PDB file of C-alpha atoms in Angstrom:
ATOM      1  CA  MET N   1       0.159  -0.035   0.023  1.00 40.00           C
ATOM      2  CA  SER N   2       1.277   3.336  -0.691  1.00 41.00           C
ATOM      3  CA  GLU N   3       1.852   6.392   1.556  1.00 39.00           C
ATOM      4  CA  PRO N   4       0.279   9.285   1.168  1.00 39.00           C
ATOM      5  CA  SER N   5       2.351  12.265  -0.138  1.00 42.00           C
ATOM      6  CA  CYS N   6       3.767  14.563   2.854  1.00 45.00           C
ATOM      7  CA  ASP N   7       5.456  17.011   1.130  1.00 44.00           C
ATOM      8  CA  ASN N   8       3.206  19.697   3.848  1.00 42.00           C
ATOM      9  CA  CYS N   9       4.279  17.829   6.801  1.00 50.00           C
ATOM     10  CA  GLU N  10       5.761  18.642   9.516  1.00 58.00           C
ATOM     11  CA  ALA N  11       9.633  17.133   9.403  1.00 77.00           C
ATOM     12  CA  THR N  12       9.275  16.013  13.340  1.00 89.00           C
ATOM     13  CA  LEU N  13      11.195  13.131  13.970  1.00 93.00           C
ATOM     14  CA  GLY N  14       8.219  11.393  15.268  1.00 95.00           C
ATOM     15  CA  ALA N  15       6.279  12.130  11.532  1.00 92.00           C
ATOM     16  CA  LYS N  16       9.342  10.743  10.492  1.00 93.00           C
ATOM     17  CA  LEU N  17       9.615   7.410  11.484  1.00 96.00           C
ATOM     18  CA  ARG N  18       5.343   6.759  10.938  1.00 95.00           C
ATOM     19  CA  HIS N  19       5.583   7.948   7.814  1.00 92.00           C
ATOM     20  CA  ALA N  20       8.910   5.283   6.903  1.00 93.00           C
ATOM     21  CA  ARG N  21       7.513   2.744   9.025  1.00 95.00           C
ATOM     22  CA  ARG N  22       3.711   3.309   6.792  1.00 94.00           C
ATOM     23  CA  THR N  23       6.048   3.561   3.215  1.00 91.00           C
ATOM     24  CA  ILE N  24       6.896  -0.547   3.645  1.00 92.00           C
ATOM     25  CA  GLY N  25       3.373  -1.614   4.986  1.00 94.00           C
ATOM     26  CA  TRP N  26       4.296  -2.377   8.605  1.00 95.00           C
ATOM     27  CA  THR N  27       2.181  -2.185  12.000  1.00 96.00           C
ATOM     28  CA  LEU N  28       3.408  -1.155  15.119  1.00 97.00           C
ATOM     29  CA  ARG N  29       3.589  -5.210  16.341  1.00 97.00           C
ATOM     30  CA  GLN N  30       6.082  -5.607  12.407  1.00 97.00           C
ATOM     31  CA  ALA N  31       7.917  -2.922  13.416  1.00 97.00           C
ATOM     32  CA  ALA N  32       8.882  -3.931  17.325  1.00 97.00           C
ATOM     33  CA  ALA N  33       9.552  -7.214  15.827  1.00 97.00           C
ATOM     34  CA  SER N  34      12.125  -6.492  13.600  1.00 96.00           C
ATOM     35  CA  SER N  35      13.652  -3.788  15.992  1.00 96.00           C
ATOM     36  CA  GLY N  36      13.461  -5.359  18.985  1.00 97.00           C
ATOM     37  CA  ILE N  37      11.890  -2.334  20.859  1.00 97.00           C
ATOM     38  CA  ALA N  38       8.656  -2.186  22.556  1.00 98.00           C
ATOM     39  CA  ILE N  39       5.421  -1.305  20.825  1.00 97.00           C
ATOM     40  CA  SER N  40       4.358   1.553  23.382  1.00 97.00           C
ATOM     41  CA  SER N  41       7.698   3.156  22.982  1.00 97.00           C
ATOM     42  CA  ILE N  42       7.889   3.075  18.987  1.00 97.00           C
ATOM     43  CA  CYS N  43       4.027   4.711  19.513  1.00 97.00           C
ATOM     44  CA  ASP N  44       5.636   7.709  21.757  1.00 96.00           C
ATOM     45  CA  PHE N  45       8.559   8.047  19.409  1.00 97.00           C
ATOM     46  CA  GLU N  46       5.916   8.289  16.686  1.00 96.00           C
ATOM     47  CA  HIS N  47       3.542  10.412  18.920  1.00 95.00           C
ATOM     48  CA  GLY N  48       6.397  12.538  20.096  1.00 93.00           C
ATOM     49  CA  LYS N  49       5.792  11.681  23.685  1.00 96.00           C
ATOM     50  CA  ARG N  50       9.310  10.328  23.733  1.00 95.00           C
ATOM     51  CA  GLU N  51      12.957  10.275  22.069  1.00 95.00           C
ATOM     52  CA  PRO N  52      14.081   7.769  20.662  1.00 96.00           C
ATOM     53  CA  ARG N  53      18.325   6.723  21.985  1.00 96.00           C
ATOM     54  CA  PHE N  54      20.561   6.733  19.900  1.00 95.00           C
ATOM     55  CA  ALA N  55      21.092   3.219  19.296  1.00 95.00           C
ATOM     56  CA  GLN N  56      17.110   2.796  19.079  1.00 97.00           C
ATOM     57  CA  LEU N  57      16.769   4.788  16.269  1.00 96.00           C
ATOM     58  CA  ALA N  58      20.008   3.523  14.719  1.00 95.00           C
ATOM     59  CA  ARG N  59      17.609  -0.005  15.013  1.00 96.00           C
ATOM     60  CA  LEU N  60      14.903   1.870  13.358  1.00 97.00           C
ATOM     61  CA  ALA N  61      16.538   3.627  10.086  1.00 95.00           C
ATOM     62  CA  GLU N  62      18.132  -0.283  10.107  1.00 94.00           C
ATOM     63  CA  ALA N  63      14.787  -1.920  10.316  1.00 96.00           C
ATOM     64  CA  TYR N  64      12.874   0.773   7.859  1.00 94.00           C
ATOM     65  CA  HIS N  65      16.106   0.516   5.371  1.00 91.00           C
ATOM     66  CA  ARG N  66      16.284   4.443   5.937  1.00 91.00           C
ATOM     67  CA  SER N  67      19.785   6.461   6.106  1.00 89.00           C
ATOM     68  CA  ILE N  68      19.981   7.822  10.157  1.00 90.00           C
ATOM     69  CA  TYR N  69      20.271  10.821   8.224  1.00 88.00           C
ATOM     70  CA  TYR N  70      16.701  10.980   6.950  1.00 87.00           C
ATOM     71  CA  PHE N  71      16.162  11.059  10.277  1.00 90.00           C
ATOM     72  CA  LEU N  72      18.041  13.343  12.097  1.00 88.00           C
ATOM     73  CA  ASP N  73      18.045  16.164   9.782  1.00 82.00           C
ATOM     74  CA  ASP N  74      15.483  18.621  10.614  1.00 77.00           C
ATOM     75  CA  ALA N  75      15.912  19.914   7.098  1.00 73.00           C
ATOM     76  CA  VAL N  76      14.984  16.874   5.486  1.00 70.00           C
ATOM     77  CA  PRO N  77      11.030  16.660   4.180  1.00 73.00           C
ATOM     78  CA  VAL N  78       8.875  13.527   6.235  1.00 75.00           C
ATOM     79  CA  SER N  79       8.784  12.399   1.922  1.00 72.00           C
ATOM     80  CA  ALA N  80      12.144  12.258   1.362  1.00 65.00           C
ATOM     81  CA  SER N  81      14.050   9.209   0.590  1.00 60.00           C
ATOM     82  CA  PHE N  82      17.238   8.072   0.993  1.00 53.00           C
ATOM     83  CA  PRO N  83      19.428   5.395  -1.006  1.00 49.00           C
ATOM     84  CA  VAL N  84      21.370   2.794   2.033  1.00 46.00           C
ATOM     85  CA  LEU N  85      24.613   3.713   2.673  1.00 46.00           C
ATOM     86  CA  TRP N  86      25.241   0.980   5.176  1.00 46.00           C
ATOM     87  CA  CYS N  87      25.819  -2.486   5.826  1.00 49.00           C
ATOM     88  CA  PRO N  88      25.126  -4.168   8.917  1.00 52.00           C
ATOM     89  CA  VAL N  89      27.411  -6.179  10.191  1.00 50.00           C
ATOM     90  CA  THR N  90      27.449  -9.509  11.622  1.00 55.00           C
ATOM     91  CA  GLU N  91      29.949 -11.144  14.115  1.00 59.00           C
ATOM     92  CA  GLY N  92      31.670 -13.857  10.266  1.00 56.00           C
ATOM     93  CA  GLY N  93      31.987  -9.298   9.129  1.00 49.00           C
ATOM     94  CA  LEU N  94      29.782  -7.938   6.145  1.00 45.00           C
ATOM     95  CA  ARG N  95      26.578  -9.349   5.462  1.00 46.00           C
TER      96      ARG N  95
END
């Protein structure tokens, strides 16, 4: 399912987190399962009730296949798309 255009949406961290999750068609439950972060925490992040720690934001960025800069730069609009610029590292090296 495609996300409606959000060019005029406020580029808050919560709005970007929600947009990224919905763009890949995930529910809060799927995002929690993939990131290892509680549903209630993700919901709080998306609604601006709490801000994620950097490690949590990094896990969400990886789960959503977004650059962490998409979430950190206030000048980047919600609908912006960044290429994946990193590759997760496993115990045996790069995947």
